Amino acid sequence: MEDGGKRRRRRVVLGSVLAGAVLISGVGLWATDSLPFKDRYCWGAWEQDSGPRFLGDYMLRDPGSERTSVESGAPGSGGRTATCTLSVVSDGSATESAGFQDRLTLSYGPVPEAPDQRRDWIDRYFSGSASPLPEGLDGLVADDRAMLILPEACDAADRPSAVTLWGESRGGGSTGGHATPLTIASLPDISTMLLDAADVGMRKAGCAPEKPLRTSAPMARLAEDGRAAENPVCRIPGVTFTLDEDVRYEQRVGVVGDRLQTCSVIRRERGSPDEPAAQFVMAGSPRTVAVFAGLPEGAGQGFVRTTCGDRDMVFYARVGPELGDGGGKKDRRVFERFTEAVGKRVGCEPAKGNGGAA
């Protein structure tokens, strides 16, 4: 019969063996990306295999493909924009002989200050291809992009802060290495990714509300599919252009509401990224209106402010050189017809500019 000392030594040895087995098992789980160890990306906002297509195994379907995450800065760092780039790269396979890179860029920070950069930002994220977030959230979501304007407490450098997502794919073959739109996930999944990133960013920046930003309403696709542009463009009475028959222009009619209206005219060319040829926005919610603050005003600038009842509203248009005349008579006429038609639709007096002065 064993004495107590031998029994105690046996229990210690057995415990050590079991602990080692658990540790080895855990390493195996981590190596195979199985629970409970999952990679997290972008300041911990997203988790591998959490639902959205871009975070799942489907994106790693080609042999040799891998997912990487690179952060630049942190939200709330002195009013500067923080970014995180999540990439899936393949060097090539039987199905993708030239390889590819799918990239999702998350940004947190104030909207750009310089007018031209602000206009580029507005044209990108107020695209007519995007549908609005439900339940009064000031944001838009499309297959390849998304944007959320944050509460006033998160303003930085005297400008509204926003969280944005931008997806693009680069590869050989027919694209010639040009960036093309990347479908990130379904619209509901993209909206979840956007709100998760916003919550993490606001917490790190010290401006998070008491309750996380969430929505229980379904995310509906309200934006229409792109179709050939025709006069009146975007179905806005009086807004007409001379459309070159040899160029493929698409109009993408987005939100048409009392507090937001968007439409984009896109130039399509095979093997090249979509080029915006014209953009129209009417906005009437306080946080959205704040995004336009500081832009030069006037019909010649494609931007005016007005008051509709008890709320401020903005009317914005940007016409590219192919369709317009660089802020001249033609562009002013288009802008005035836009403001008159949309103002009438929402029950406002036509917005008056200042004759095109800066």
One Martini backbone bead per residue (centre of mass of N, CA, C, O) as a GRO file, in nm:
protein
  358
    1MET     BB    1   0.096   0.038   0.023
    2GLU     BB    2   0.073   0.360  -0.024
    3ASP     BB    3   0.192   0.645   0.063
    4GLY     BB    4   0.127   0.980   0.086
    5GLY     BB    5   0.375   1.086  -0.075
    6LYS     BB    6   0.328   0.922  -0.337
    7ARG     BB    7   0.046   1.030  -0.397
    8ARG     BB    8   0.125   1.329  -0.425
    9ARG     BB    9   0.331   1.294  -0.657
   10ARG     BB   10   0.128   1.177  -0.860
   11ARG     BB   11  -0.064   1.424  -0.871
   12VAL     BB   12   0.147   1.626  -0.977
   13VAL     BB   13   0.217   1.479  -1.240
   14LEU     BB   14  -0.072   1.466  -1.355
   15GLY     BB   15  -0.121   1.771  -1.357
   16SER     BB   16   0.109   1.842  -1.551
   17VAL     BB   17   0.008   1.678  -1.790
   18LEU     BB   18  -0.268   1.818  -1.822
   19ALA     BB   19  -0.160   2.105  -1.861
   20GLY     BB   20   0.001   2.040  -2.115
   21ALA     BB   21  -0.239   1.944  -2.285
   22VAL     BB   22  -0.394   2.211  -2.281
   23LEU     BB   23  -0.173   2.384  -2.409
   24ILE     BB   24  -0.147   2.227  -2.672
   25SER     BB   25  -0.443   2.254  -2.753
   26GLY     BB   26  -0.441   2.563  -2.766
   27VAL     BB   27  -0.229   2.585  -2.990
   28GLY     BB   28  -0.395   2.432  -3.199
   29LEU     BB   29  -0.634   2.625  -3.206
   30TRP     BB   30  -0.475   2.874  -3.294
   31ALA     BB   31  -0.352   2.753  -3.559
   32THR     BB   32  -0.670   2.689  -3.667
   33ASP     BB   33  -0.876   2.918  -3.579
   34SER     BB   34  -1.005   2.822  -3.322
   35LEU     BB   35  -1.162   2.790  -3.063
   36PRO     BB   36  -1.096   3.070  -2.858
   37PHE     BB   37  -0.904   3.171  -3.097
   38LYS     BB   38  -0.911   3.505  -3.236
   39ASP     BB   39  -0.879   3.735  -3.452
   40ARG     BB   40  -0.808   4.087  -3.431
   41TYR     BB   41  -0.919   4.410  -3.558
   42CYS     BB   42  -0.900   4.731  -3.539
   43TRP     BB   43  -0.883   4.789  -3.219
   44GLY     BB   44  -1.097   4.537  -3.179
   45ALA     BB   45  -1.365   4.558  -3.361
   46TRP     BB   46  -1.287   4.282  -3.506
   47GLU     BB   47  -1.367   3.937  -3.592
   48GLN     BB   48  -1.303   3.644  -3.682
   49ASP     BB   49  -1.577   3.487  -3.806
   50SER     BB   50  -1.840   3.703  -3.735
   51GLY     BB   51  -1.983   3.707  -4.057
   52PRO     BB   52  -1.855   3.878  -4.246
   53ARG     BB   53  -1.707   3.817  -4.542
   54PHE     BB   54  -1.421   3.961  -4.496
   55LEU     BB   55  -1.380   3.778  -4.213
   56GLY     BB   56  -1.374   3.515  -4.367
   57ASP     BB   57  -1.278   3.217  -4.532
   58TYR     BB   58  -1.351   3.295  -4.825
   59MET     BB   59  -1.105   3.501  -4.862
   60LEU     BB   60  -0.908   3.219  -4.818
   61ARG     BB   61  -0.945   3.011  -5.071
   62ASP     BB   62  -0.666   3.054  -5.168
   63PRO     BB   63  -0.369   2.949  -5.199
   64GLY     BB   64  -0.167   3.167  -4.998
   65SER     BB   65  -0.359   3.327  -4.854
   66GLU     BB   66  -0.387   3.643  -4.662
   67ARG     BB   67  -0.437   3.820  -4.350
   68THR     BB   68  -0.405   4.173  -4.277
   69SER     BB   69  -0.311   4.427  -4.021
   70VAL     BB   70  -0.296   4.798  -4.028
   71GLU     BB   71  -0.204   5.056  -3.812
   72SER     BB   72  -0.271   5.427  -3.798
   73GLY     BB   73  -0.304   5.514  -3.523
   74ALA     BB   74  -0.552   5.673  -3.303
   75PRO     BB   75  -0.827   5.747  -3.171
   76GLY     BB   76  -0.796   6.081  -3.057
   77SER     BB   77  -0.516   6.196  -3.191
   78GLY     BB   78  -0.532   6.524  -3.212
   79GLY     BB   79  -0.738   6.517  -3.475
   80ARG     BB   80  -0.641   6.279  -3.621
   81THR     BB   81  -0.632   6.037  -3.858
   82ALA     BB   82  -0.730   5.706  -3.829
   83THR     BB   83  -0.603   5.388  -3.952
   84CYS     BB   84  -0.719   5.073  -4.110
   85THR     BB   85  -0.575   4.791  -4.282
   86LEU     BB   86  -0.749   4.527  -4.450
   87SER     BB   87  -0.595   4.237  -4.597
   88VAL     BB   88  -0.614   4.032  -4.900
   89VAL     BB   89  -0.363   3.805  -5.022
   90SER     BB   90  -0.260   3.684  -5.352
   91ASP     BB   91  -0.019   3.521  -5.572
   92GLY     BB   92  -0.181   3.282  -5.681
   93SER     BB   93  -0.365   3.053  -5.901
   94ALA     BB   94  -0.573   2.871  -6.088
   95THR     BB   95  -0.787   3.123  -6.070
   96GLU     BB   96  -0.537   3.349  -5.989
   97SER     BB   97  -0.265   3.403  -6.170
   98ALA     BB   98  -0.205   3.725  -6.077
   99GLY     BB   99  -0.347   3.793  -5.845
  100PHE     BB  100  -0.442   3.970  -5.531
  101GLN     BB  101  -0.605   4.268  -5.366
  102ASP     BB  102  -0.794   4.304  -5.075
  103ARG     BB  103  -0.928   4.621  -4.942
  104LEU     BB  104  -0.985   4.759  -4.610
  105THR     BB  105  -1.071   5.091  -4.499
  106LEU     BB  106  -1.035   5.244  -4.184
  107SER     BB  107  -1.177   5.552  -4.050
  108TYR     BB  108  -1.084   5.809  -3.795
  109GLY     BB  109  -1.221   6.142  -3.812
  110PRO     BB  110  -1.213   6.431  -3.946
  111VAL     BB  111  -1.309   6.609  -4.177
  112PRO     BB  112  -1.191   6.770  -4.417
  113GLU     BB  113  -1.072   7.099  -4.464
  114ALA     BB  114  -1.023   7.120  -4.746
  115PRO     BB  115  -1.240   7.175  -4.995
  116ASP     BB  116  -1.151   6.960  -5.206
  117GLN     BB  117  -1.135   6.726  -5.001
  118ARG     BB  118  -1.425   6.747  -4.905
  119ARG     BB  119  -1.559   6.692  -5.177
  120ASP     BB  120  -1.439   6.413  -5.216
  121TRP     BB  121  -1.571   6.294  -4.963
  122ILE     BB  122  -1.865   6.348  -5.037
  123ASP     BB  123  -1.868   6.194  -5.310
  124ARG     BB  124  -1.801   5.917  -5.185
  125TYR     BB  125  -2.025   5.899  -4.926
  126PHE     BB  126  -2.277   6.040  -5.106
  127SER     BB  127  -2.359   5.821  -5.276
  128GLY     BB  128  -2.609   5.682  -5.481
  129SER     BB  129  -2.529   5.374  -5.384
  130ALA     BB  130  -2.638   5.458  -5.104
  131SER     BB  131  -2.781   5.371  -4.796
  132PRO     BB  132  -2.953   5.431  -4.518
  133LEU     BB  133  -2.952   5.443  -4.201
  134PRO     BB  134  -3.136   5.363  -3.947
  135GLU     BB  135  -3.280   5.539  -3.686
  136GLY     BB  136  -3.128   5.832  -3.741
  137LEU     BB  137  -2.865   5.771  -3.860
  138ASP     BB  138  -2.569   5.938  -3.985
  139GLY     BB  139  -2.572   5.735  -4.267
  140LEU     BB  140  -2.400   5.523  -4.517
  141VAL     BB  141  -2.457   5.226  -4.737
  142ALA     BB  142  -2.252   5.013  -4.932
  143ASP     BB  143  -2.081   4.761  -5.075
  144ASP     BB  144  -1.786   4.957  -5.073
  145ARG     BB  145  -1.921   5.156  -4.847
  146ALA     BB  146  -1.903   5.380  -4.549
  147MET     BB  147  -2.090   5.611  -4.319
  148LEU     BB  148  -2.040   5.799  -4.000
  149ILE     BB  149  -2.172   6.045  -3.807
  150LEU     BB  150  -2.084   6.185  -3.521
  151PRO     BB  151  -2.120   6.314  -3.243
  152GLU     BB  152  -2.042   6.625  -3.117
  153ALA     BB  153  -1.841   6.518  -2.891
  154CYS     BB  154  -1.637   6.420  -3.148
  155ASP     BB  155  -1.526   6.664  -3.225
  156ALA     BB  156  -1.253   6.790  -3.441
  157ALA     BB  157  -1.104   7.068  -3.531
  158ASP     BB  158  -1.396   7.199  -3.580
  159ARG     BB  159  -1.506   6.907  -3.675
  160PRO     BB  160  -1.656   6.651  -3.784
  161SER     BB  161  -1.680   6.318  -3.714
  162ALA     BB  162  -1.582   6.002  -3.875
  163VAL     BB  163  -1.676   5.684  -4.010
  164THR     BB  164  -1.500   5.474  -4.249
  165LEU     BB  165  -1.549   5.273  -4.549
  166TRP     BB  166  -1.317   5.108  -4.791
  167GLY     BB  167  -1.342   4.914  -5.093
  168GLU     BB  168  -1.079   4.728  -5.270
  169SER     BB  169  -0.947   4.595  -5.587
  170ARG     BB  170  -0.644   4.421  -5.693
  171GLY     BB  171  -0.546   4.312  -6.028
  172GLY     BB  172  -0.522   4.143  -6.287
  173GLY     BB  173  -0.607   4.126  -6.599
  174SER     BB  174  -0.880   4.319  -6.678
  175THR     BB  175  -0.783   4.553  -6.470
  176GLY     BB  176  -0.465   4.619  -6.480
  177GLY     BB  177  -0.442   4.704  -6.155
  178HIS     BB  178  -0.687   4.841  -6.091
  179ALA     BB  179  -0.921   4.982  -5.904
  180THR     BB  180  -1.199   4.811  -5.762
  181PRO     BB  181  -1.482   4.732  -5.643
  182LEU     BB  182  -1.566   4.603  -5.311
  183THR     BB  183  -1.742   4.357  -5.166
  184ILE     BB  184  -1.767   4.328  -4.830
  185ALA     BB  185  -2.085   4.278  -4.782
  186SER     BB  186  -2.360   4.301  -4.646
  187LEU     BB  187  -2.538   4.559  -4.541
  188PRO     BB  188  -2.582   4.463  -4.246
  189ASP     BB  189  -2.279   4.392  -4.198
  190ILE     BB  190  -2.162   4.669  -4.255
  191SER     BB  191  -2.319   4.821  -4.036
  192THR     BB  192  -2.194   4.662  -3.803
  193MET     BB  193  -1.899   4.734  -3.857
  194LEU     BB  194  -1.938   5.039  -3.831
  195LEU     BB  195  -2.049   5.046  -3.536
  196ASP     BB  196  -1.815   4.897  -3.403
  197ALA     BB  197  -1.598   5.103  -3.484
  198ALA     BB  198  -1.729   5.348  -3.350
  199ASP     BB  199  -1.727   5.248  -3.057
  200VAL     BB  200  -1.424   5.207  -3.031
  201GLY     BB  201  -1.335   5.491  -3.115
  202MET     BB  202  -1.492   5.655  -2.897
  203ARG     BB  203  -1.359   5.526  -2.652
  204LYS     BB  204  -1.065   5.610  -2.727
  205ALA     BB  205  -1.157   5.927  -2.751
  206GLY     BB  206  -1.376   5.997  -2.513
  207CYS     BB  207  -1.702   6.008  -2.671
  208ALA     BB  208  -1.893   5.806  -2.566
  209PRO     BB  209  -2.186   5.702  -2.520
  210GLU     BB  210  -2.372   5.528  -2.303
  211LYS     BB  211  -2.479   5.402  -2.564
  212PRO     BB  212  -2.449   5.212  -2.809
  213LEU     BB  213  -2.447   5.197  -3.146
  214ARG     BB  214  -2.768   5.093  -3.259
  215THR     BB  215  -2.978   4.860  -3.459
  216SER     BB  216  -3.299   4.687  -3.518
  217ALA     BB  217  -3.335   4.760  -3.794
  218PRO     BB  218  -3.349   4.702  -4.107
  219MET     BB  219  -3.138   4.688  -4.390
  220ALA     BB  220  -3.213   4.879  -4.666
  221ARG     BB  221  -3.233   4.894  -5.019
  222LEU     BB  222  -3.277   5.211  -5.182
  223ALA     BB  223  -3.086   5.209  -5.391
  224GLU     BB  224  -3.028   5.213  -5.713
  225ASP     BB  225  -2.938   5.083  -5.983
  226GLY     BB  226  -2.749   5.128  -6.233
  227ARG     BB  227  -2.821   5.359  -6.503
  228ALA     BB  228  -2.872   5.514  -6.770
  229ALA     BB  229  -2.831   5.823  -6.847
  230GLU     BB  230  -3.095   6.078  -6.833
  231ASN     BB  231  -3.317   6.311  -6.928
  232PRO     BB  232  -3.347   6.403  -6.644
  233VAL     BB  233  -3.117   6.400  -6.421
  234CYS     BB  234  -3.216   6.212  -6.152
  235ARG     BB  235  -3.515   6.318  -6.189
  236ILE     BB  236  -3.455   6.633  -6.212
  237PRO     BB  237  -3.599   6.900  -6.285
  238GLY     BB  238  -3.390   7.069  -6.531
  239VAL     BB  239  -3.159   6.848  -6.528
  240THR     BB  240  -2.919   6.891  -6.786
  241PHE     BB  241  -2.725   6.717  -7.040
  242THR     BB  242  -2.462   6.649  -7.258
  243LEU     BB  243  -2.458   6.319  -7.377
  244ASP     BB  244  -2.227   6.111  -7.473
  245GLU     BB  245  -2.265   5.827  -7.666
  246ASP     BB  246  -1.953   5.718  -7.624
  247VAL     BB  247  -2.038   5.738  -7.322
  248ARG     BB  248  -2.071   5.579  -7.010
  249TYR     BB  249  -2.352   5.670  -6.824
  250GLU     BB  250  -2.446   5.668  -6.478
  251GLN     BB  251  -2.728   5.661  -6.265
  252ARG     BB  252  -2.751   5.708  -5.898
  253VAL     BB  253  -3.024   5.669  -5.707
  254GLY     BB  254  -3.088   5.735  -5.389
  255VAL     BB  255  -3.189   5.929  -5.174
  256VAL     BB  256  -3.552   6.037  -5.120
  257GLY     BB  257  -3.600   6.290  -4.894
  258ASP     BB  258  -3.648   6.544  -4.654
  259ARG     BB  259  -3.319   6.515  -4.538
  260LEU     BB  260  -3.235   6.344  -4.805
  261GLN     BB  261  -3.037   6.369  -5.116
  262THR     BB  262  -2.911   6.146  -5.378
  263CYS     BB  263  -2.677   6.171  -5.667
  264SER     BB  264  -2.504   5.993  -5.933
  265VAL     BB  265  -2.261   6.041  -6.194
  266ILE     BB  266  -2.111   5.786  -6.393
  267ARG     BB  267  -1.814   5.687  -6.536
  268ARG     BB  268  -1.773   5.419  -6.763
  269GLU     BB  269  -1.476   5.199  -6.780
  270ARG     BB  270  -1.302   4.957  -6.887
  271GLY     BB  271  -1.053   4.893  -6.644
  272SER     BB  272  -1.179   5.126  -6.464
  273PRO     BB  273  -1.260   5.337  -6.248
  274ASP     BB  274  -1.502   5.508  -6.125
  275GLU     BB  275  -1.619   5.822  -6.255
  276PRO     BB  276  -1.709   6.121  -6.148
  277ALA     BB  277  -1.939   6.369  -6.305
  278ALA     BB  278  -2.173   6.390  -6.077
  279GLN     BB  279  -2.318   6.566  -5.783
  280PHE     BB  280  -2.601   6.528  -5.544
  281VAL     BB  281  -2.708   6.728  -5.248
  282MET     BB  282  -2.946   6.701  -4.980
  283ALA     BB  283  -2.954   6.853  -4.646
  284GLY     BB  284  -3.134   6.843  -4.291
  285SER     BB  285  -2.942   6.742  -4.076
  286PRO     BB  286  -2.732   6.857  -3.844
  287ARG     BB  287  -2.485   6.662  -3.889
  288THR     BB  288  -2.482   6.682  -4.198
  289VAL     BB  289  -2.458   6.988  -4.230
  290ALA     BB  290  -2.178   7.011  -4.080
  291VAL     BB  291  -2.002   6.888  -4.313
  292PHE     BB  292  -2.036   7.170  -4.497
  293ALA     BB  293  -1.880   7.347  -4.332
  294GLY     BB  294  -1.675   7.598  -4.509
  295LEU     BB  295  -1.777   7.614  -4.777
  296PRO     BB  296  -1.803   7.763  -5.053
  297GLU     BB  297  -2.040   7.999  -5.164
  298GLY     BB  298  -2.260   7.942  -5.433
  299ALA     BB  299  -2.356   7.866  -5.746
  300GLY     BB  300  -2.056   7.853  -5.860
  301GLN     BB  301  -1.988   7.638  -5.609
  302GLY     BB  302  -2.230   7.437  -5.543
  303PHE     BB  303  -2.331   7.611  -5.271
  304VAL     BB  304  -2.604   7.623  -5.027
  305ARG     BB  305  -2.795   7.791  -4.785
  306THR     BB  306  -3.090   7.721  -4.580
  307THR     BB  307  -3.431   7.763  -4.462
  308CYS     BB  308  -3.665   7.512  -4.320
  309GLY     BB  309  -3.823   7.642  -4.103
  310ASP     BB  310  -3.644   7.485  -3.825
  311ARG     BB  311  -3.420   7.422  -4.055
  312ASP     BB  312  -3.130   7.342  -4.190
  313MET     BB  313  -2.995   7.366  -4.529
  314VAL     BB  314  -2.839   7.187  -4.806
  315PHE     BB  315  -2.687   7.254  -5.132
  316TYR     BB  316  -2.521   7.018  -5.358
  317ALA     BB  317  -2.280   7.050  -5.634
  318ARG     BB  318  -2.081   6.847  -5.875
  319VAL     BB  319  -1.920   6.927  -6.183
  320GLY     BB  320  -1.758   6.806  -6.427
  321PRO     BB  321  -1.582   6.885  -6.717
  322GLU     BB  322  -1.750   6.706  -6.919
  323LEU     BB  323  -2.041   6.848  -6.827
  324GLY     BB  324  -1.911   7.124  -6.771
  325ASP     BB  325  -1.771   7.486  -6.693
  326GLY     BB  326  -1.626   7.556  -6.417
  327GLY     BB  327  -1.863   7.754  -6.287
  328GLY     BB  328  -2.041   7.858  -6.493
  329LYS     BB  329  -2.333   7.906  -6.645
  330LYS     BB  330  -2.405   7.608  -6.669
  331ASP     BB  331  -2.367   7.528  -6.369
  332ARG     BB  332  -2.561   7.737  -6.246
  333ARG     BB  333  -2.816   7.638  -6.385
  334VAL     BB  334  -2.817   7.353  -6.272
  335PHE     BB  335  -2.818   7.433  -5.972
  336GLU     BB  336  -3.080   7.601  -5.969
  337ARG     BB  337  -3.265   7.369  -6.061
  338PHE     BB  338  -3.205   7.186  -5.827
  339THR     BB  339  -3.297   7.370  -5.590
  340GLU     BB  340  -3.585   7.420  -5.691
  341ALA     BB  341  -3.688   7.127  -5.714
  342VAL     BB  342  -3.614   7.026  -5.424
  343GLY     BB  343  -3.739   7.254  -5.263
  344LYS     BB  344  -4.027   7.198  -5.359
  345ARG     BB  345  -4.050   6.903  -5.262
  346VAL     BB  346  -3.985   6.999  -4.939
  347GLY     BB  347  -4.114   7.296  -4.889
  348CYS     BB  348  -3.917   7.521  -5.012
  349GLU     BB  349  -3.752   7.774  -5.079
  350PRO     BB  350  -3.548   7.881  -5.288
  351ALA     BB  351  -3.221   7.878  -5.303
  352LYS     BB  352  -2.991   8.142  -5.249
  353GLY     BB  353  -2.734   8.280  -5.390
  354ASN     BB  354  -2.422   8.488  -5.481
  355GLY     BB  355  -2.356   8.461  -5.802
  356GLY     BB  356  -2.068   8.286  -5.753
  357ALA     BB  357  -1.924   8.362  -5.522
  358ALA     BB  358  -1.688   8.277  -5.274
   0.00000   0.00000   0.00000
